Amino acid sequence: MGETASETAARTRAPFAAGGVGIVVLVQTAVLTVLSGGYGFHRDEFYYVAAGNRLAWGYVDQPPLTPALARLATSLFGDTAPGLRVVATLAGVATALVLALLAREFGAGYAGQVITAVVTALSGYVLVVSHMLSTTTIDMLVWSVLGLFTARLLKTGDGRWWLAIGAATGVGLLNKWLVPLLLLALAVAVCITGPRKVFRTWWLAAGAAIALAAVAPVLVWEARNGWPMVTFAGGISENDGAENRLMFVPLQIAYLSPALVPVWIAGIVRLWKTPRLRSFSLAYPILCVVLLALGGKPYYSLPLLMLLTAAGVQPALEWFARHRARRWWLVAAGLGAAVSLAIGLPIVPAQALGPVLALNKEQGEQIGWPGFVTTVSDAWRQVPEKANAVVFTSNYGEASAIEHYGAAHDLPAPYSGHMSYADWGPPPDRMDGTVVLVGAFDRPARAFTGCREVAVQDTGIDNDERAPPSPCAPGPRPLGRHSGRASATSPDALGRVAA
């Protein structure tokens, strides 16, 4: 029986569209760089910088790679948002390049490769995580690289590709522990659809050894510290699992771009018709089922959906050409790109972000931090005896923002019981003076005595810093306006906080 057109296209490779893809990534680099200052640091970026200043093999909520990259970037390019985000820009550009190469593996010609780079660079998910540094930024690139290496393994049957897969897996595990979910989904899919012979080689064990060697120091750190990242992941599932499951399907469509839905569907169909690559089509629903069972966040599966989009560009182009529907698709793609740009990049005035925050709340988490620290400084100046006084925050974002901007305001190093700040230590016992509380605390108000509100800062932006009316009041912190609250308390409060 002869090969199908899909099999022939996947088996052969067109020349790489270096010129066209190169132009796309140059434009992508320029846009991301020009807008990298944007609204300012994201709360998580402050935290990565703080963690990078305390390099370790692990943290409560993440492995060490992203903090290490944050330290490298700020050392080389400056301790500013644009300096930090050089890493994010490079990761976003590399992702567009890798997916263009992957489209080539899936049978795309020159135009298909170039358009793959374009739709990757303009998709909402990629814009969001390429604008700001996060563990998801690196994870997106790692999954794309793993997709490319896996495609080469399945197409050629050359077991040596397991070495590259193992190395990429090791890097991924140093950044975020989601890579095993991708490998699990692909492994189950290959077992079902083939070619199963790729497992019958000692190169697989060699690749696994490389991955294990890379992540071994992190595993040792985790074991010595009671596996905090496992506990943290369980907390995400417990706290947000129901909402994640409810919104999983709608956000799969919204996060990447509704205009790309026909493209990734075409990719699923194309790969399903290609026996050696059929496992990619099946891996996506397998991964979705696993994430729904675990209560994982909807965006966890998007890197795999991007691989399917890369597979679908060429057949989508062919379909549009046959049906003369290119004009309508261009209109839809243009509208989708405009929405993605508004959602992912800081081009909307801060005070007009309301509709944008419905799809990308991370924009709001980048606004108001210099003013927030100024407000804390105003409260600190009201402390009569500062030698033994303490600034204590309710969360890592507040603490790391104060750590970043505080020196310019003569603020002391902040303390917090949130995330890795809890590991970085309570105040020394000698610090038994006034405590400046920053934020809203879930613990009972009786933990602090003589509490009075002395300063309030509000930017009017909906984000995680909106506090209840009284900063000493118990209860959860709701989402809403960026409102940093600071209070001076009596010395008795410190003993309770430090206990």
XYZ file of C-alpha atoms in Angstrom:
499
model
C 0.000 0.000 0.000
C 1.418 3.413 -0.978
C 1.951 6.323 1.362
C -0.751 8.872 1.929
C -0.061 12.522 1.154
C 0.178 13.226 4.882
C 2.712 10.455 5.401
C 4.833 11.632 2.492
C 4.774 15.246 3.702
C 5.712 14.221 7.234
C 8.495 11.866 6.102
C 10.158 14.449 3.888
C 11.294 17.887 4.969
C 11.232 21.082 2.969
C 14.213 23.419 3.308
C 14.053 25.513 6.444
C 12.503 28.930 5.803
C 15.418 30.723 7.450
C 14.834 34.076 5.775
C 11.117 34.394 6.461
C 11.271 32.961 9.959
C 14.287 35.146 10.683
C 12.328 38.290 9.802
C 9.445 37.183 12.040
C 11.650 36.580 15.074
C 13.529 39.845 14.539
C 10.242 41.761 14.590
C 9.111 39.724 17.594
C 12.348 40.544 19.415
C 12.020 44.260 18.645
C 8.392 44.492 19.833
C 8.979 42.543 23.043
C 12.101 44.564 23.825
C 10.494 47.967 23.207
C 7.513 47.078 25.416
C 9.457 45.157 28.062
C 9.301 48.025 30.563
C 5.546 48.154 30.256
C 3.616 48.634 33.446
C 6.583 47.465 35.528
C 7.596 44.365 37.439
C 5.087 41.590 38.059
C 4.802 40.447 41.692
C 6.234 37.049 40.705
C 9.221 38.705 39.037
C 10.110 40.479 42.291
C 9.935 37.059 43.931
C 12.196 35.418 41.338
C 14.766 38.154 41.840
C 14.558 37.714 45.615
C 14.942 33.944 45.265
C 17.815 34.430 42.830
C 19.568 36.478 45.501
C 19.263 33.411 47.753
C 20.291 30.702 45.306
C 19.413 27.189 46.416
C 18.642 23.828 44.844
C 14.978 24.285 45.654
C 12.290 26.530 47.065
C 8.894 25.913 48.610
C 7.057 26.442 45.331
C 9.579 25.970 42.510
C 12.872 24.424 41.385
C 15.908 26.718 40.990
C 16.165 27.455 37.258
C 13.950 30.540 36.908
C 15.411 32.277 39.997
C 18.898 31.504 38.668
C 17.984 32.998 35.281
C 16.533 36.049 37.038
C 19.812 36.579 38.859
C 21.814 36.120 35.664
C 19.630 38.537 33.694
C 19.640 41.298 36.306
C 23.410 40.906 36.746
C 24.053 41.230 33.010
C 21.338 43.633 31.875
C 20.418 45.621 34.969
C 18.061 45.199 37.913
C 15.118 46.598 35.967
C 12.031 45.123 34.340
C 13.547 45.355 30.820
C 16.800 43.833 32.066
C 15.042 40.920 33.753
C 12.762 40.323 30.785
C 15.579 39.746 28.313
C 15.244 36.089 29.321
C 11.505 36.097 28.599
C 12.050 37.741 25.217
C 14.693 35.192 24.222
C 12.474 32.315 25.355
C 9.519 33.634 23.341
C 11.656 34.107 20.232
C 13.217 30.653 20.629
C 9.731 29.135 20.958
C 8.612 30.696 17.660
C 11.774 29.381 15.997
C 11.424 25.866 17.416
C 7.762 25.609 16.425
C 8.631 26.707 12.885
C 11.171 23.857 12.819
C 8.515 21.518 14.185
C 6.055 22.617 11.483
C 8.761 21.643 8.991
C 8.922 18.183 10.597
C 5.154 17.962 10.192
C 5.421 18.681 6.474
C 5.091 22.471 6.233
C 6.665 24.290 3.299
C 8.210 27.741 3.292
C 4.945 29.620 3.794
C 3.726 27.157 6.411
C 6.885 27.564 8.476
C 6.785 31.358 8.320
C 3.109 31.523 9.252
C 3.725 29.093 12.115
C 6.291 31.530 13.482
C 3.804 34.393 13.031
C 0.859 32.699 14.751
C 3.134 31.534 17.569
C 4.493 35.027 18.164
C 0.981 36.558 18.066
C -0.931 33.995 20.122
C -2.231 35.341 23.412
C -0.551 32.727 25.590
C 2.878 33.267 24.027
C 2.589 37.056 24.258
C 1.682 36.909 27.940
C 4.542 34.635 29.000
C 7.087 36.220 26.619
C 6.475 39.672 28.076
C 7.266 38.708 31.671
C 9.615 36.143 33.185
C 7.963 33.176 34.861
C 8.417 29.439 35.213
C 5.751 29.122 32.500
C 7.964 31.110 30.106
C 10.728 28.512 30.301
C 8.257 25.624 30.415
C 6.721 26.749 27.109
C 10.123 26.583 25.409
C 11.043 23.246 26.991
C 7.812 21.603 25.845
C 8.338 22.945 22.326
C 11.873 21.538 22.235
C 10.637 18.194 23.560
C 7.993 18.143 20.817
C 10.667 18.694 18.174
C 12.960 15.987 19.560
C 10.052 13.537 19.939
C 8.948 14.142 16.355
C 12.466 13.338 15.152
C 12.510 10.178 17.278
C 9.166 8.954 15.960
C 9.952 9.782 12.333
C 13.452 8.362 12.181
C 13.301 5.611 14.798
C 16.838 6.662 15.796
C 17.124 5.897 19.506
C 19.856 8.459 20.001
C 17.158 11.114 20.118
C 16.403 9.787 23.612
C 19.592 11.508 24.769
C 18.297 14.879 23.584
C 14.879 14.160 25.099
C 16.523 13.266 28.410
C 18.588 16.459 28.431
C 15.547 18.636 27.658
C 13.564 16.801 30.346
C 16.301 17.472 32.880
C 16.240 21.190 32.085
C 12.448 21.171 32.339
C 12.539 19.493 35.754
C 14.963 22.151 36.996
C 12.291 24.715 36.110
C 8.855 23.230 36.775
C 7.496 19.768 37.496
C 4.960 19.637 34.673
C 7.211 17.959 32.092
C 6.397 14.433 33.396
C 2.748 15.041 32.476
C 3.733 15.692 28.842
C 5.992 12.631 28.782
C 3.253 10.497 30.341
C 0.681 11.625 27.772
C 3.070 11.016 24.850
C 4.208 7.632 26.216
C 0.645 6.381 26.651
C -0.267 7.652 23.191
C 2.732 5.942 21.562
C 1.876 2.698 23.369
C -1.600 2.888 21.841
C -0.795 4.140 18.339
C 2.864 3.232 17.837
C 5.597 3.109 16.797
C 6.229 1.156 20.016
C 9.651 -0.004 18.874
C 11.115 3.380 19.936
C 10.909 2.076 23.519
C 12.953 -1.048 22.741
C 16.389 0.520 22.968
C 18.987 1.100 25.666
C 19.135 4.746 24.537
C 15.891 5.260 26.472
C 17.607 4.278 29.727
C 20.529 6.545 28.866
C 18.183 9.484 28.298
C 16.391 8.789 31.583
C 19.764 8.733 33.355
C 20.635 12.149 31.931
C 17.343 13.615 33.143
C 17.743 12.034 36.587
C 21.315 13.298 36.922
C 20.208 16.833 36.076
C 17.404 16.908 38.630
C 19.107 14.829 41.352
C 20.252 17.837 43.467
C 16.694 19.183 43.461
C 15.306 15.810 44.525
C 17.826 15.631 47.371
C 16.835 19.137 48.504
C 13.147 18.226 48.312
C 13.619 15.037 50.315
C 15.574 16.853 53.006
C 12.893 19.531 53.292
C 9.791 17.332 53.303
C 8.836 17.601 49.611
C 7.339 21.107 49.802
C 6.673 21.378 46.056
C 4.452 18.292 46.222
C 2.516 19.899 49.058
C 2.308 23.155 47.117
C 0.922 21.366 44.027
C -1.648 19.625 46.201
C -2.724 23.001 47.574
C -3.357 24.315 44.046
C -5.580 21.332 43.302
C -7.441 21.621 46.600
C -7.995 25.381 46.468
C -8.585 25.953 42.752
C -9.418 22.497 41.392
C -13.158 23.040 40.941
C -12.716 26.365 39.158
C -9.906 24.954 37.006
C -12.107 22.065 35.861
C -15.079 24.327 35.149
C -13.047 26.773 33.050
C -10.713 24.255 31.423
C -12.346 23.969 27.993
C -13.321 27.652 27.529
C -9.844 28.812 28.480
C -8.188 26.344 26.098
C -9.898 28.328 23.355
C -9.450 31.802 24.822
C -5.843 31.631 25.997
C -4.265 30.681 22.676
C -6.741 32.568 20.436
C -10.202 31.638 19.144
C -8.926 32.364 15.607
C -6.494 29.447 15.931
C -9.112 26.825 16.821
C -9.560 25.670 13.176
C -5.774 25.496 12.846
C -5.096 23.211 15.778
C -8.082 21.071 14.863
C -6.538 20.718 11.399
C -3.305 19.754 13.131
C -5.013 17.005 15.105
C -6.559 15.627 11.903
C -3.297 15.856 9.922
C -1.249 14.078 12.569
C -3.902 11.417 13.077
C -3.593 10.579 9.390
C 0.183 10.191 9.791
C 0.833 6.860 11.570
C 4.304 7.681 12.875
C 3.095 10.977 14.355
C -0.423 9.943 15.347
C 0.552 9.850 19.019
C 0.710 13.675 19.126
C -3.004 13.852 18.326
C -3.893 11.371 21.042
C -1.516 12.849 23.627
C -3.509 16.072 23.857
C -6.815 14.543 25.054
C -4.866 12.231 27.366
C -3.106 15.221 28.917
C -6.402 17.091 29.286
C -7.990 14.133 31.092
C -5.024 13.937 33.483
C -5.174 17.669 34.201
C -8.926 17.566 34.784
C -8.452 14.684 37.209
C -5.708 16.543 39.082
C -7.466 19.910 38.999
C -4.518 21.471 37.156
C -4.639 24.955 35.709
C -6.064 25.238 32.155
C -2.895 26.773 30.722
C -0.789 23.732 31.689
C -1.750 21.977 28.443
C -1.294 24.956 26.123
C 2.300 24.155 25.062
C 1.066 20.847 23.635
C -1.805 22.656 21.914
C 0.794 24.926 20.329
C 2.496 21.851 18.852
C -0.805 20.839 17.282
C -1.194 24.361 15.931
C 2.213 24.039 14.261
C 0.999 20.831 12.654
C -2.202 22.485 11.457
C -0.846 25.543 9.697
C 0.055 23.793 6.440
C -3.234 21.873 6.015
C -5.145 25.019 7.007
C -3.355 26.976 4.281
C -4.188 24.261 1.766
C -7.842 24.235 2.826
C -8.151 28.022 2.605
C -6.570 27.953 -0.857
C -8.999 25.305 -2.094
C -12.055 27.049 -0.689
C -10.981 30.624 -1.439
C -11.658 31.546 2.165
C -8.351 33.302 2.750
C -9.892 36.769 2.982
C -12.244 35.814 5.800
C -9.506 33.969 7.652
C -7.223 36.999 7.391
C -9.935 39.197 8.904
C -10.477 36.709 11.750
C -6.724 36.318 12.260
C -6.251 40.093 12.331
C -8.956 40.532 14.947
C -7.538 37.657 16.973
C -4.050 39.141 16.830
C -5.322 42.545 17.936
C -7.075 41.013 20.941
C -3.993 38.937 21.809
C -1.752 42.000 21.653
C -4.071 43.961 23.936
C -4.268 41.060 26.387
C -0.608 40.100 26.385
C 1.340 43.344 26.039
C 1.232 46.659 27.960
C -0.401 48.719 25.227
C -3.702 49.511 26.986
C -3.653 52.437 29.461
C -3.477 51.095 33.004
C -6.755 52.652 34.107
C -8.575 51.060 31.143
C -7.450 47.499 31.884
C -10.768 46.294 33.302
C -11.879 44.184 30.297
C -8.315 42.912 29.738
C -8.027 41.628 33.304
C -10.941 39.274 32.693
C -8.641 37.216 30.437
C -5.208 38.133 31.757
C -5.134 39.168 35.388
C -1.329 39.218 35.253
C -1.464 42.689 33.707
C -2.919 44.045 36.929
C -0.187 42.411 38.994
C 2.386 44.662 37.291
C 0.844 47.991 38.269
C 1.359 50.215 41.274
C 4.332 48.644 43.046
C 6.567 51.750 43.348
C 3.638 53.641 44.875
C 2.898 50.673 47.124
C 6.426 50.788 48.567
C 6.178 54.559 48.976
C 3.044 54.021 51.055
C 4.854 51.485 53.248
C 7.651 54.024 53.640
C 5.124 56.619 54.817
C 3.995 54.189 57.509
C 7.571 53.319 58.462
C 8.427 56.972 59.052
C 5.754 57.072 61.762
C 7.531 54.409 63.817
C 9.223 56.260 66.705
C 11.941 53.689 67.518
C 13.191 51.945 64.395
C 16.206 50.043 65.731
C 14.198 46.949 66.686
C 11.134 47.527 64.493
C 10.013 45.105 61.768
C 8.167 45.278 58.452
C 6.017 42.159 58.104
C 3.939 41.427 54.980
C 1.047 39.115 54.250
C 2.450 37.691 51.006
C 5.570 37.177 48.917
C 4.664 39.859 46.371
C 4.547 42.579 48.996
C 7.747 41.376 50.661
C 9.760 41.073 47.460
C 8.533 44.448 46.142
C 9.637 46.102 49.395
C 12.940 44.245 49.168
C 13.425 45.558 45.622
C 12.467 49.219 46.094
C 12.865 49.557 49.858
C 16.520 50.582 50.022
C 15.744 53.835 48.222
C 13.212 54.598 50.995
C 15.472 53.521 53.888
C 13.179 50.591 54.607
C 14.617 47.554 56.396
C 14.572 44.058 54.928
C 10.969 42.801 55.096
C 9.762 39.557 56.628
C 6.828 37.347 55.690
C 5.450 33.928 56.477
C 4.403 33.344 52.870
C 6.070 30.950 50.391
C 9.860 30.835 50.622
C 9.963 33.939 52.777
C 8.917 31.648 55.615
C 12.082 29.600 55.014
C 14.232 32.712 54.810
C 13.622 33.278 58.456
C 11.556 35.099 61.080
C 12.943 38.283 62.616
C 15.684 37.737 65.227
C 14.482 37.608 68.834
C 16.106 40.967 69.529
C 13.675 42.622 67.068
C 11.004 43.191 69.683
C 9.859 46.676 68.750
C 6.999 47.988 66.641
C 5.738 45.899 63.725
C 4.531 47.528 60.514
C 1.956 45.153 59.070
C 1.567 45.291 55.305
C -1.436 43.754 53.583
C -4.396 41.699 54.773
C -3.782 38.778 57.112
C -5.781 35.592 57.324
C -4.578 34.806 60.833
C -6.718 36.077 63.757
C -6.533 39.748 64.634
C -5.530 38.851 68.205
C -2.051 37.978 66.874
C -1.471 41.742 66.795
C -2.266 44.271 69.513
C -2.713 48.016 69.397
C -3.278 47.896 65.677
C -4.232 51.090 63.897
C -4.369 51.983 60.222
C -1.829 54.647 59.325
C -1.596 54.556 55.507
C -3.536 53.323 52.491
C -2.461 53.127 48.857
C -4.908 52.409 46.060
C -4.312 52.439 42.306
C -7.863 51.417 41.397
C -6.644 48.274 39.599
C -8.188 44.859 40.264
C -5.479 42.527 41.509
C -4.384 40.440 44.483
C -3.566 43.426 46.681
C -7.066 44.594 47.484
C -7.486 44.360 51.238
C -10.482 44.292 53.596
C -11.310 47.613 55.249
C -9.150 46.825 58.292
C -5.675 45.352 57.768
C -5.962 43.589 61.114
C -9.252 41.913 60.295
C -9.218 38.144 59.724
C -10.633 36.560 56.607
C -9.518 35.848 53.051
C -8.068 38.536 50.818
C -10.449 39.073 47.874
C -9.396 39.961 44.354
C -9.860 43.574 43.381
C -8.174 46.940 43.543
C -4.449 47.220 44.238
C -4.645 48.542 47.809
C -1.571 48.211 50.027
C -2.360 48.806 53.695
C 0.167 49.347 56.461
C -0.355 49.551 60.224
C 1.796 50.208 63.237
C 1.321 47.758 66.125
C 2.530 47.518 69.671
C 5.730 45.615 70.552
C 3.628 42.704 71.821
C 2.665 41.851 68.253
C 6.216 40.940 67.257
C 6.510 38.166 69.788
C 3.366 36.591 68.416
C 4.474 36.959 64.799
C 7.928 35.551 65.421
C 6.688 32.683 67.575
